[in-house]
Amino acid sequence: MTTGLIPGEQPPDPGPTGGLPQQRHDPAGRAADAGQAEHVERGSRDSVITARAAASFEPVGRSVASARSFVRDTLQGWGHADIVDDAVVLTSELVTNAVVHAGTVADVVCLRGEAGVRVEVSDHYPEREVPLQDAAIAMSGPEREGGRGLQLCAALAGRWGVEYTPTTKTVWFHLDLPERPVGTRSAGPVLPADLLPVADGRVRVAVIQIDRTGAVTSWNEDAEELFGHSAEEVTGKPLTDLAAWPHTPGTSTGIAEALRLSRWEGSYGIRSAGGRVTPVYASHLRVRDADGEPSTVCLLVRDHERAVLQTPARMPASDSAASGEGKSLDPFEVFIGSPAPDDLDGLLQRTVERARDMLDADAAFLLLATDDETELEVRASTGLPSARQRFARVPVEAGPGRYGSARMPAVHDDLEAVPGAVPLLNGTGMRSVVTVPLKVEGRLTGSLGVAAESPTRYSNEEALRLQFAADRIALAVESARLGELERLRRGSLSFLVEASDLLAGTLDRDQTLALMAQMTVPTLATWCAVYTIADQSSDPYLSYVLHEDEELIDGIKSLLSKIDPPDPVPTPGARVWSAPAETAHQAALRSSMRSLGLSGVPTHQVGSGIGPTLATAAAVGGETVVLPLVARNRVIGMLTLGKPTDDHFRQEILELAEDLSRRAALALDNARLYSERTAISQSLQRSLLPPGLPQIDGVEVDVIYRAAGEGNEVGGDFYDLFPITDDAYGFAIGDVCGTGPNAAAVTGLARHALRLLAREGLSGPAVLERLNSAILDEGARSRFLTLLYGEMRPQSDGSAELKVVCAGHPLPLRLRQDGTVEPAAEPQPLLGVIEDLELYEQTVTLDPGDVLLCVTDGVTERREGTRMLGDDGLAEVLTTCTGLTAGAVAARIMRAVERFASDAPSDDMAILAMRVPEPHTD
């Protein structure tokens, strides 16, 4: 036997040469521990072997992963988690050399001693030349594909060596266990009493043993005290009947799976006898008895006493872990580089670039999971058409067009053999791909993948390397993603607050539609179209289109008008609408063919249209989504958002658009209701106004009417002028107490009653007395009314005779040609107050050039602070109106009233001016 040594090392003690008992297995097979102690002469430190495990692996690629699992499980079962990583790395490289490069069976033996663990890997290569005694071991260069195992042993192992026999070559390495005080696994610093964990006066540790079926076989007294179940009640029952396990959404991981692990720590709940769930912290250890029967021992304490069982966190590497150049060996920084990007997009892009370089791939991509883990969204890629793929989403679970390998590492040797296995790579020319999940605390947060254009490029080795990198960056990616989400949510709240204020600031339908589009473009989408639905039986109508480039709006409008609108589905959320992109691409293709003369159309006829058509196709060629506008349980329209060619929406943007659509729908419906009610109100109000002023020979008449309040056309003031007989005309101007619809109702009653009663031939006093009775008959709806009513008869001499009754109304003023102004009637009681009225009429003759001015109290009571226009102020303005026509008189009075105060009028105003013109002289 010849042993190869590292220069400067002492020769190892003679070891076993192949006579060790071993078990032959299937390619992925493994052997269990052999529990008896063996006394083997291994030198002073390893003179006593306390445990041994061995397994053999066939010369196939997947045996490397099986060997890693065998060593990992063995060392974890022995409680040597501190050296597991180094042992797995070394075993992986040595077994790879045996089963891949040498092409022989690999025998792996794990030996536990008092001071460390020794792992031996043997191959059976038949044509190897046995080196001479004391010959140096030739190590291969680090760039070679194989032969790096000895270099790794030199770097990681405390001692190592190579042993030869005529039929085998054995490479062994020894890993020293960390020095710890006797009887302790780990220790913490001395702490003051007030900083120690809080526990009850007596700490109870429930000890439960579970058999291979998951049933309880042992239940101690502390378990009875903690949970209230006696041992007889629970023995033989599955632990799953008592455990309240916090299942991870979307995965099948549960307590049954945890009980099969070699070691596990964590929190869950136990249902007590009274049905109450007691939170506990548990430590599970998988063991087996002398007959090889496995079981699980569970130690449980109350969750607030977890410090009794919880394994202390491993301390960070000391400063001595840094290299001689002072560079950190933190795995995250080694993979990402230092300094790491401080933004999510930069971190993700750096990740895919490093992953591509690490596996010498042609492309790499990284997808992040949505909050419910049902979809993955492409966030970074390299070597792929990123503009087409960015923010594209695929479902997680298995099925056509789904990403079935998201939750576990997966290697696809040839995508042509399994089309659609990775939808992201469809049509990219990639053949082989390896994908690994990014997980944080057991929750799927993303997926990292690398791909190559050649098939069978990757194996489980690359998958494990990539998984190792993914595990190192998952927490940093999730932290950056949460930070980005927080910033987006804050921005979204500000956006929605501003949008709500803008939408609430208008009740105009057209302005609401414009605001909806302007708020989405370009903040949420590149272009937007709003469809409205008048009623349930109407088809959607394209009401508004907006694009961030105004020159493309007409083209998009024309394109959308040629395709059927989306279905008005009330289901909340955004749904993809593919019709615009498909139609745009077809139109662009036809235009291109015509421009090449392939359709028989002269090119000069289409040359001017090819540019806009292609531009429109590019503008709407990306993802298009439709959000329903639902208000008061009715679909009143659709909000359509679009992206340019090969672009996709982010999930957060769609959620924000959905919030905006709800607010916009309510604002649009409010505008619709306001418009409808305004139209009804205006129609009813117009019915209360006279249809028009009659033409009276020998008399000029003009009226100015202003109702107070926005949107009101009729208020409490009214006027009328109508024919009674061929030579007589009735006129009236009045003021109902109050304003608004209730006053307008009495206005309509008074105006129509006056016409009816006057045409019955009644005198002025009789007409007003009967109107008074009609107002009082309204009961609680009645309003008192001031009214000036008169009858006018033009005379043959050019004058006009008027008979007037002034019932509580401002007195009419008469303007003579010489500029004097005087009242033309006497005041009498108003209407709607007392039942028995005794009214009388007065006769006034208007000579040629005279003017009779009748106004409501909104004119005379016009105020500016403590000043009021009043009757005297009105008379003063009227004196300046000599020689003016009736229309000019009314206009001058209105201008004077408006200029008297700066505030808008708070009362209705009506002005009726009648003038007898002077005879014309040649």
PDB file of C-alpha atoms in Angstrom, residues 126-382:
ATOM      1  CA  PRO A 126      -8.640  -1.003 -12.965  1.00  0.00           C
ATOM      2  CA  GLU A 127      -5.820   0.569 -14.968  1.00  0.00           C
ATOM      3  CA  ARG A 128      -4.282   2.921 -12.440  1.00  0.00           C
ATOM      4  CA  GLU A 129      -0.523   2.830 -11.881  1.00  0.00           C
ATOM      5  CA  VAL A 130       0.321   2.609  -8.207  1.00  0.00           C
ATOM      6  CA  PRO A 131       2.837   5.386  -7.371  1.00  0.00           C
ATOM      7  CA  LEU A 132       6.104   4.652  -5.671  1.00  0.00           C
ATOM      8  CA  GLN A 133       6.589   5.102  -1.950  1.00  0.00           C
ATOM      9  CA  ASP A 134       7.179   8.719  -0.915  1.00  0.00           C
ATOM     10  CA  ALA A 135       6.231   9.974  -4.393  1.00  0.00           C
ATOM     11  CA  ALA A 136       4.650  13.422  -4.314  1.00  0.00           C
ATOM     12  CA  ILE A 137       1.009  13.795  -5.277  1.00  0.00           C
ATOM     13  CA  ALA A 138       0.577  15.803  -8.479  1.00  0.00           C
ATOM     14  CA  MET A 139      -2.371  18.151  -8.183  1.00  0.00           C
ATOM     15  CA  SER A 140      -4.233  19.363 -11.226  1.00  0.00           C
ATOM     16  CA  GLY A 141      -4.689  23.004 -12.064  1.00  0.00           C
ATOM     17  CA  PRO A 142      -7.757  24.834 -10.777  1.00  0.00           C
ATOM     18  CA  GLU A 143      -9.042  25.445 -14.311  1.00  0.00           C
ATOM     19  CA  ARG A 144      -9.288  21.762 -15.198  1.00  0.00           C
ATOM     20  CA  GLU A 145     -12.712  20.134 -15.186  1.00  0.00           C
ATOM     21  CA  GLY A 146     -11.711  17.347 -12.795  1.00  0.00           C
ATOM     22  CA  GLY A 147      -9.044  16.623 -10.229  1.00  0.00           C
ATOM     23  CA  ARG A 148      -9.731  19.509  -7.868  1.00  0.00           C
ATOM     24  CA  GLY A 149     -10.574  17.196  -4.952  1.00  0.00           C
ATOM     25  CA  LEU A 150      -7.068  17.151  -3.498  1.00  0.00           C
ATOM     26  CA  GLN A 151      -6.772  20.925  -3.652  1.00  0.00           C
ATOM     27  CA  LEU A 152     -10.056  21.257  -1.757  1.00  0.00           C
ATOM     28  CA  CYS A 153      -8.864  18.741   0.820  1.00  0.00           C
ATOM     29  CA  ALA A 154      -5.688  20.767   1.313  1.00  0.00           C
ATOM     30  CA  ALA A 155      -7.760  23.941   1.784  1.00  0.00           C
ATOM     31  CA  LEU A 156     -10.571  22.661   4.015  1.00  0.00           C
ATOM     32  CA  ALA A 157      -9.444  19.519   5.866  1.00  0.00           C
ATOM     33  CA  GLY A 158      -7.348  19.383   9.012  1.00  0.00           C
ATOM     34  CA  ARG A 159      -5.560  16.294   7.643  1.00  0.00           C
ATOM     35  CA  TRP A 160      -5.927  14.289   4.469  1.00  0.00           C
ATOM     36  CA  GLY A 161      -4.241  11.628   2.445  1.00  0.00           C
ATOM     37  CA  VAL A 162      -4.421   9.140  -0.430  1.00  0.00           C
ATOM     38  CA  GLU A 163      -4.119   5.375   0.030  1.00  0.00           C
ATOM     39  CA  TYR A 164      -3.574   2.850  -2.778  1.00  0.00           C
ATOM     40  CA  THR A 165      -4.110  -0.867  -3.086  1.00  0.00           C
ATOM     41  CA  PRO A 166      -3.840  -2.953  -6.255  1.00  0.00           C
ATOM     42  CA  THR A 167      -7.619  -2.602  -6.764  1.00  0.00           C
ATOM     43  CA  THR A 168      -8.640   0.678  -5.097  1.00  0.00           C
ATOM     44  CA  LYS A 169      -7.642   4.237  -4.502  1.00  0.00           C
ATOM     45  CA  THR A 170      -8.926   5.853  -1.303  1.00  0.00           C
ATOM     46  CA  VAL A 171      -8.826   9.588  -0.633  1.00  0.00           C
ATOM     47  CA  TRP A 172      -9.562  10.438   2.998  1.00  0.00           C
ATOM     48  CA  PHE A 173      -9.874  13.669   4.891  1.00  0.00           C
ATOM     49  CA  HIS A 174     -10.252  14.452   8.564  1.00  0.00           C
ATOM     50  CA  LEU A 175     -12.327  17.378   9.889  1.00  0.00           C
ATOM     51  CA  ASP A 176     -11.674  18.433  13.477  1.00  0.00           C
ATOM     52  CA  LEU A 177     -14.631  19.194  15.717  1.00  0.00           C
ATOM     53  CA  PRO A 178     -14.768  22.688  17.282  1.00  0.00           C
ATOM     54  CA  GLU A 179     -13.248  22.836  20.706  1.00  0.00           C
ATOM     55  CA  ARG A 180     -16.051  23.098  23.312  1.00  0.00           C
ATOM     56  CA  PRO A 181     -16.215  22.589  27.084  1.00  0.00           C
ATOM     57  CA  VAL A 182     -17.083  19.051  28.066  1.00  0.00           C
ATOM     58  CA  GLY A 183     -20.833  18.446  28.140  1.00  0.00           C
ATOM     59  CA  THR A 184     -21.824  21.540  26.167  1.00  0.00           C
ATOM     60  CA  ARG A 185     -22.803  21.972  22.542  1.00  0.00           C
ATOM     61  CA  SER A 186     -22.644  25.749  22.554  1.00  0.00           C
ATOM     62  CA  ALA A 187     -22.329  28.456  25.159  1.00  0.00           C
ATOM     63  CA  GLY A 188     -23.319  32.066  25.545  1.00  0.00           C
ATOM     64  CA  PRO A 189     -21.781  34.942  27.495  1.00  0.00           C
ATOM     65  CA  VAL A 190     -22.412  35.529  31.183  1.00  0.00           C
ATOM     66  CA  LEU A 191     -25.479  37.795  31.549  1.00  0.00           C
ATOM     67  CA  PRO A 192     -26.948  39.750  34.482  1.00  0.00           C
ATOM     68  CA  ALA A 193     -29.981  38.118  36.051  1.00  0.00           C
ATOM     69  CA  ASP A 194     -32.382  40.766  34.729  1.00  0.00           C
ATOM     70  CA  LEU A 195     -31.357  39.966  31.143  1.00  0.00           C
ATOM     71  CA  LEU A 196     -31.981  36.228  31.341  1.00  0.00           C
ATOM     72  CA  PRO A 197     -35.052  34.740  29.558  1.00  0.00           C
ATOM     73  CA  VAL A 198     -38.233  34.667  31.640  1.00  0.00           C
ATOM     74  CA  ALA A 199     -39.620  31.234  32.585  1.00  0.00           C
ATOM     75  CA  ASP A 200     -42.175  29.891  35.038  1.00  0.00           C
ATOM     76  CA  GLY A 201     -41.122  28.775  38.496  1.00  0.00           C
ATOM     77  CA  ARG A 202     -40.871  25.234  37.235  1.00  0.00           C
ATOM     78  CA  VAL A 203     -39.997  24.669  33.599  1.00  0.00           C
ATOM     79  CA  ARG A 204     -41.858  21.684  32.216  1.00  0.00           C
ATOM     80  CA  VAL A 205     -40.390  19.877  29.234  1.00  0.00           C
ATOM     81  CA  ALA A 206     -42.814  17.561  27.489  1.00  0.00           C
ATOM     82  CA  VAL A 207     -41.056  14.485  26.077  1.00  0.00           C
ATOM     83  CA  ILE A 208     -43.044  12.781  23.330  1.00  0.00           C
ATOM     84  CA  GLN A 209     -41.884   9.895  21.172  1.00  0.00           C
ATOM     85  CA  ILE A 210     -43.423   9.278  17.757  1.00  0.00           C
ATOM     86  CA  ASP A 211     -43.133   6.076  15.742  1.00  0.00           C
ATOM     87  CA  ARG A 212     -42.586   5.812  11.969  1.00  0.00           C
ATOM     88  CA  THR A 213     -46.369   6.145  11.367  1.00  0.00           C
ATOM     89  CA  GLY A 214     -46.564   9.416  13.299  1.00  0.00           C
ATOM     90  CA  ALA A 215     -48.395   7.894  16.293  1.00  0.00           C
ATOM     91  CA  VAL A 216     -47.546   8.746  19.899  1.00  0.00           C
ATOM     92  CA  THR A 217     -45.704   5.936  21.744  1.00  0.00           C
ATOM     93  CA  SER A 218     -44.478   7.837  24.811  1.00  0.00           C
ATOM     94  CA  TRP A 219     -46.009  10.756  26.753  1.00  0.00           C
ATOM     95  CA  ASN A 220     -44.340  11.926  29.988  1.00  0.00           C
ATOM     96  CA  GLU A 221     -45.806  13.604  33.089  1.00  0.00           C
ATOM     97  CA  ASP A 222     -44.833  17.108  31.984  1.00  0.00           C
ATOM     98  CA  ALA A 223     -46.767  16.548  28.739  1.00  0.00           C
ATOM     99  CA  GLU A 224     -49.817  15.594  30.812  1.00  0.00           C
ATOM    100  CA  GLU A 225     -49.401  18.741  32.925  1.00  0.00           C
ATOM    101  CA  LEU A 226     -48.893  21.055  29.957  1.00  0.00           C
ATOM    102  CA  PHE A 227     -51.679  19.791  27.688  1.00  0.00           C
ATOM    103  CA  GLY A 228     -54.135  18.036  29.985  1.00  0.00           C
ATOM    104  CA  HIS A 229     -54.085  14.702  28.124  1.00  0.00           C
ATOM    105  CA  SER A 230     -53.138  11.552  29.961  1.00  0.00           C
ATOM    106  CA  ALA A 231     -50.713   9.085  28.408  1.00  0.00           C
ATOM    107  CA  GLU A 232     -53.503   6.520  28.010  1.00  0.00           C
ATOM    108  CA  GLU A 233     -55.644   9.026  26.050  1.00  0.00           C
ATOM    109  CA  VAL A 234     -52.995   9.900  23.445  1.00  0.00           C
ATOM    110  CA  THR A 235     -50.916   6.740  23.088  1.00  0.00           C
ATOM    111  CA  GLY A 236     -51.455   5.302  19.615  1.00  0.00           C
ATOM    112  CA  LYS A 237     -53.018   8.488  18.256  1.00  0.00           C
ATOM    113  CA  PRO A 238     -51.290  10.478  15.485  1.00  0.00           C
ATOM    114  CA  LEU A 239     -49.567  13.622  16.706  1.00  0.00           C
ATOM    115  CA  THR A 240     -51.212  15.432  13.787  1.00  0.00           C
ATOM    116  CA  ASP A 241     -54.542  15.083  15.637  1.00  0.00           C
ATOM    117  CA  LEU A 242     -53.164  17.228  18.452  1.00  0.00           C
ATOM    118  CA  ALA A 243     -50.874  19.624  16.581  1.00  0.00           C
ATOM    119  CA  ALA A 244     -52.068  22.955  15.176  1.00  0.00           C
ATOM    120  CA  TRP A 245     -49.473  23.180  12.438  1.00  0.00           C
ATOM    121  CA  PRO A 246     -48.880  26.506  10.640  1.00  0.00           C
ATOM    122  CA  HIS A 247     -49.024  25.257   7.058  1.00  0.00           C
ATOM    123  CA  THR A 248     -47.268  27.389   4.482  1.00  0.00           C
ATOM    124  CA  PRO A 249     -49.822  28.519   1.808  1.00  0.00           C
ATOM    125  CA  GLY A 250     -49.372  26.775  -1.500  1.00  0.00           C
ATOM    126  CA  THR A 251     -47.120  23.999  -0.169  1.00  0.00           C
ATOM    127  CA  SER A 252     -47.728  20.567   1.280  1.00  0.00           C
ATOM    128  CA  THR A 253     -45.176  20.920   4.084  1.00  0.00           C
ATOM    129  CA  GLY A 254     -46.692  19.878   7.397  1.00  0.00           C
ATOM    130  CA  ILE A 255     -45.836  18.233  10.677  1.00  0.00           C
ATOM    131  CA  ALA A 256     -45.741  14.804   9.047  1.00  0.00           C
ATOM    132  CA  GLU A 257     -42.870  15.950   6.829  1.00  0.00           C
ATOM    133  CA  ALA A 258     -41.094  17.683   9.725  1.00  0.00           C
ATOM    134  CA  LEU A 259     -41.207  14.504  11.816  1.00  0.00           C
ATOM    135  CA  ARG A 260     -39.261  12.650   9.119  1.00  0.00           C
ATOM    136  CA  LEU A 261     -36.350  15.128   9.178  1.00  0.00           C
ATOM    137  CA  SER A 262     -33.227  14.107  11.087  1.00  0.00           C
ATOM    138  CA  ARG A 263     -33.385  17.264  13.219  1.00  0.00           C
ATOM    139  CA  TRP A 264     -35.914  20.086  13.378  1.00  0.00           C
ATOM    140  CA  GLU A 265     -36.670  23.077  15.596  1.00  0.00           C
ATOM    141  CA  GLY A 266     -39.605  25.415  15.437  1.00  0.00           C
ATOM    142  CA  SER A 267     -42.952  26.601  16.809  1.00  0.00           C
ATOM    143  CA  TYR A 268     -46.446  25.204  16.515  1.00  0.00           C
ATOM    144  CA  GLY A 269     -49.456  24.624  18.736  1.00  0.00           C
ATOM    145  CA  ILE A 270     -50.813  21.658  20.725  1.00  0.00           C
ATOM    146  CA  ARG A 271     -54.543  21.368  21.359  1.00  0.00           C
ATOM    147  CA  SER A 272     -55.163  20.808  25.058  1.00  0.00           C
ATOM    148  CA  ALA A 273     -57.929  18.696  26.554  1.00  0.00           C
ATOM    149  CA  GLY A 274     -60.174  21.768  26.759  1.00  0.00           C
ATOM    150  CA  GLY A 275     -59.732  22.547  23.068  1.00  0.00           C
ATOM    151  CA  ARG A 276     -57.446  25.530  23.673  1.00  0.00           C
ATOM    152  CA  VAL A 277     -54.279  25.703  21.546  1.00  0.00           C
ATOM    153  CA  THR A 278     -51.068  26.033  23.567  1.00  0.00           C
ATOM    154  CA  PRO A 279     -48.167  27.587  21.585  1.00  0.00           C
ATOM    155  CA  VAL A 280     -45.034  25.492  22.031  1.00  0.00           C
ATOM    156  CA  TYR A 281     -41.434  25.509  20.891  1.00  0.00           C
ATOM    157  CA  ALA A 282     -40.246  22.068  19.823  1.00  0.00           C
ATOM    158  CA  SER A 283     -36.966  20.283  19.140  1.00  0.00           C
ATOM    159  CA  HIS A 284     -37.298  17.069  17.108  1.00  0.00           C
ATOM    160  CA  LEU A 285     -34.572  14.451  16.821  1.00  0.00           C
ATOM    161  CA  ARG A 286     -34.866  11.418  14.543  1.00  0.00           C
ATOM    162  CA  VAL A 287     -33.435   8.223  16.118  1.00  0.00           C
ATOM    163  CA  ARG A 288     -33.612   4.469  15.628  1.00  0.00           C
ATOM    164  CA  ASP A 289     -33.557   1.545  17.994  1.00  0.00           C
ATOM    165  CA  ALA A 290     -31.289  -1.521  17.996  1.00  0.00           C
ATOM    166  CA  ASP A 291     -33.563  -3.229  15.472  1.00  0.00           C
ATOM    167  CA  GLY A 292     -33.263  -0.328  13.037  1.00  0.00           C
ATOM    168  CA  GLU A 293     -36.804   0.962  13.677  1.00  0.00           C
ATOM    169  CA  PRO A 294     -36.878   4.783  13.289  1.00  0.00           C
ATOM    170  CA  SER A 295     -38.779   7.104  15.600  1.00  0.00           C
ATOM    171  CA  THR A 296     -38.777  10.772  16.519  1.00  0.00           C
ATOM    172  CA  VAL A 297     -38.200  12.219  19.990  1.00  0.00           C
ATOM    173  CA  CYS A 298     -39.950  15.572  20.492  1.00  0.00           C
ATOM    174  CA  LEU A 299     -39.022  17.952  23.320  1.00  0.00           C
ATOM    175  CA  LEU A 300     -41.640  20.678  23.842  1.00  0.00           C
ATOM    176  CA  VAL A 301     -41.794  23.731  26.105  1.00  0.00           C
ATOM    177  CA  ARG A 302     -44.126  26.686  26.220  1.00  0.00           C
ATOM    178  CA  ASP A 303     -43.303  29.063  23.400  1.00  0.00           C
ATOM    179  CA  HIS A 304     -42.255  31.886  25.752  1.00  0.00           C
ATOM    180  CA  GLU A 305     -39.743  29.494  27.301  1.00  0.00           C
ATOM    181  CA  ARG A 306     -38.145  28.582  23.975  1.00  0.00           C
ATOM    182  CA  ALA A 307     -34.693  29.615  25.226  1.00  0.00           C
ATOM    183  CA  VAL A 308     -34.607  26.264  27.064  1.00  0.00           C
ATOM    184  CA  LEU A 309     -34.464  24.343  23.753  1.00  0.00           C
ATOM    185  CA  GLN A 310     -33.640  26.798  21.027  1.00  0.00           C
ATOM    186  CA  THR A 311     -30.226  26.393  19.450  1.00  0.00           C
ATOM    187  CA  PRO A 312     -28.224  29.654  19.714  1.00  0.00           C
ATOM    188  CA  ALA A 313     -27.567  31.359  16.435  1.00  0.00           C
ATOM    189  CA  ARG A 314     -24.119  30.789  15.008  1.00  0.00           C
ATOM    190  CA  MET A 315     -21.775  33.680  15.570  1.00  0.00           C
ATOM    191  CA  PRO A 316     -20.544  35.553  12.512  1.00  0.00           C
ATOM    192  CA  ALA A 317     -17.143  34.730  11.189  1.00  0.00           C
ATOM    193  CA  SER A 318     -14.331  36.487  12.932  1.00  0.00           C
ATOM    194  CA  ASP A 319     -12.089  39.010  11.340  1.00  0.00           C
ATOM    195  CA  SER A 320      -9.579  36.268  10.759  1.00  0.00           C
ATOM    196  CA  ALA A 321     -11.933  34.832   8.153  1.00  0.00           C
ATOM    197  CA  ALA A 322     -10.978  37.639   5.853  1.00  0.00           C
ATOM    198  CA  SER A 323      -8.298  37.045   3.334  1.00  0.00           C
ATOM    199  CA  GLY A 324      -4.870  38.535   3.478  1.00  0.00           C
ATOM    200  CA  GLU A 325      -6.023  41.411   1.320  1.00  0.00           C
ATOM    201  CA  GLY A 326      -8.706  42.323   3.838  1.00  0.00           C
ATOM    202  CA  LYS A 327     -11.636  41.327   1.631  1.00  0.00           C
ATOM    203  CA  SER A 328     -14.794  39.879   3.243  1.00  0.00           C
ATOM    204  CA  LEU A 329     -15.626  36.255   2.584  1.00  0.00           C
ATOM    205  CA  ASP A 330     -19.355  36.763   3.176  1.00  0.00           C
ATOM    206  CA  PRO A 331     -21.075  34.435   0.647  1.00  0.00           C
ATOM    207  CA  PHE A 332     -23.537  37.122  -0.420  1.00  0.00           C
ATOM    208  CA  GLU A 333     -20.813  39.648  -1.202  1.00  0.00           C
ATOM    209  CA  VAL A 334     -18.700  36.976  -2.867  1.00  0.00           C
ATOM    210  CA  PHE A 335     -21.575  36.236  -5.253  1.00  0.00           C
ATOM    211  CA  ILE A 336     -22.985  39.739  -5.772  1.00  0.00           C
ATOM    212  CA  GLY A 337     -19.841  41.772  -5.345  1.00  0.00           C
ATOM    213  CA  SER A 338     -19.117  44.667  -3.072  1.00  0.00           C
ATOM    214  CA  PRO A 339     -20.664  47.131  -2.787  1.00  0.00           C
ATOM    215  CA  ALA A 340     -24.014  45.478  -3.475  1.00  0.00           C
ATOM    216  CA  PRO A 341     -26.583  47.543  -5.431  1.00  0.00           C
ATOM    217  CA  ASP A 342     -28.887  49.421  -3.074  1.00  0.00           C
ATOM    218  CA  ASP A 343     -31.942  49.263  -5.339  1.00  0.00           C
ATOM    219  CA  LEU A 344     -34.028  46.208  -6.206  1.00  0.00           C
ATOM    220  CA  ASP A 345     -33.670  46.410  -9.986  1.00  0.00           C
ATOM    221  CA  GLY A 346     -29.907  46.796  -9.712  1.00  0.00           C
ATOM    222  CA  LEU A 347     -29.651  43.892  -7.295  1.00  0.00           C
ATOM    223  CA  LEU A 348     -31.747  41.611  -9.498  1.00  0.00           C
ATOM    224  CA  GLN A 349     -29.839  42.525 -12.641  1.00  0.00           C
ATOM    225  CA  ARG A 350     -26.505  41.916 -10.904  1.00  0.00           C
ATOM    226  CA  THR A 351     -27.852  38.579  -9.677  1.00  0.00           C
ATOM    227  CA  VAL A 352     -28.802  37.271 -13.120  1.00  0.00           C
ATOM    228  CA  GLU A 353     -25.521  38.426 -14.608  1.00  0.00           C
ATOM    229  CA  ARG A 354     -23.486  36.675 -11.900  1.00  0.00           C
ATOM    230  CA  ALA A 355     -25.610  33.525 -12.158  1.00  0.00           C
ATOM    231  CA  ARG A 356     -25.055  33.442 -15.923  1.00  0.00           C
ATOM    232  CA  ASP A 357     -21.325  33.857 -15.508  1.00  0.00           C
ATOM    233  CA  MET A 358     -21.109  31.350 -12.671  1.00  0.00           C
ATOM    234  CA  LEU A 359     -22.543  28.522 -14.810  1.00  0.00           C
ATOM    235  CA  ASP A 360     -21.154  29.800 -18.126  1.00  0.00           C
ATOM    236  CA  ALA A 361     -24.705  30.136 -19.459  1.00  0.00           C
ATOM    237  CA  ASP A 362     -26.155  31.940 -22.458  1.00  0.00           C
ATOM    238  CA  ALA A 363     -29.034  33.520 -20.528  1.00  0.00           C
ATOM    239  CA  ALA A 364     -30.330  33.965 -17.004  1.00  0.00           C
ATOM    240  CA  PHE A 365     -33.542  35.241 -15.525  1.00  0.00           C
ATOM    241  CA  LEU A 366     -35.091  35.983 -12.151  1.00  0.00           C
ATOM    242  CA  LEU A 367     -38.786  35.988 -11.313  1.00  0.00           C
ATOM    243  CA  LEU A 368     -40.413  37.305  -8.135  1.00  0.00           C
ATOM    244  CA  ALA A 369     -43.535  35.758  -6.632  1.00  0.00           C
ATOM    245  CA  THR A 370     -46.734  37.672  -6.007  1.00  0.00           C
ATOM    246  CA  ASP A 371     -47.970  38.026  -2.427  1.00  0.00           C
ATOM    247  CA  ASP A 372     -50.226  34.968  -2.716  1.00  0.00           C
ATOM    248  CA  GLU A 373     -47.467  32.890  -4.393  1.00  0.00           C
ATOM    249  CA  THR A 374     -49.785  31.996  -7.288  1.00  0.00           C
ATOM    250  CA  GLU A 375     -47.846  33.819 -10.018  1.00  0.00           C
ATOM    251  CA  LEU A 376     -44.282  34.705 -10.851  1.00  0.00           C
ATOM    252  CA  GLU A 377     -43.374  38.028 -12.449  1.00  0.00           C
ATOM    253  CA  VAL A 378     -40.266  38.482 -14.592  1.00  0.00           C
ATOM    254  CA  ARG A 379     -38.141  41.216 -13.039  1.00  0.00           C
ATOM    255  CA  ALA A 380     -34.659  40.760 -14.522  1.00  0.00           C
ATOM    256  CA  SER A 381     -33.029  38.844 -17.360  1.00  0.00           C
ATOM    257  CA  THR A 382     -29.891  38.758 -19.433  1.00  0.00           C
TER     258      THR A 382
END
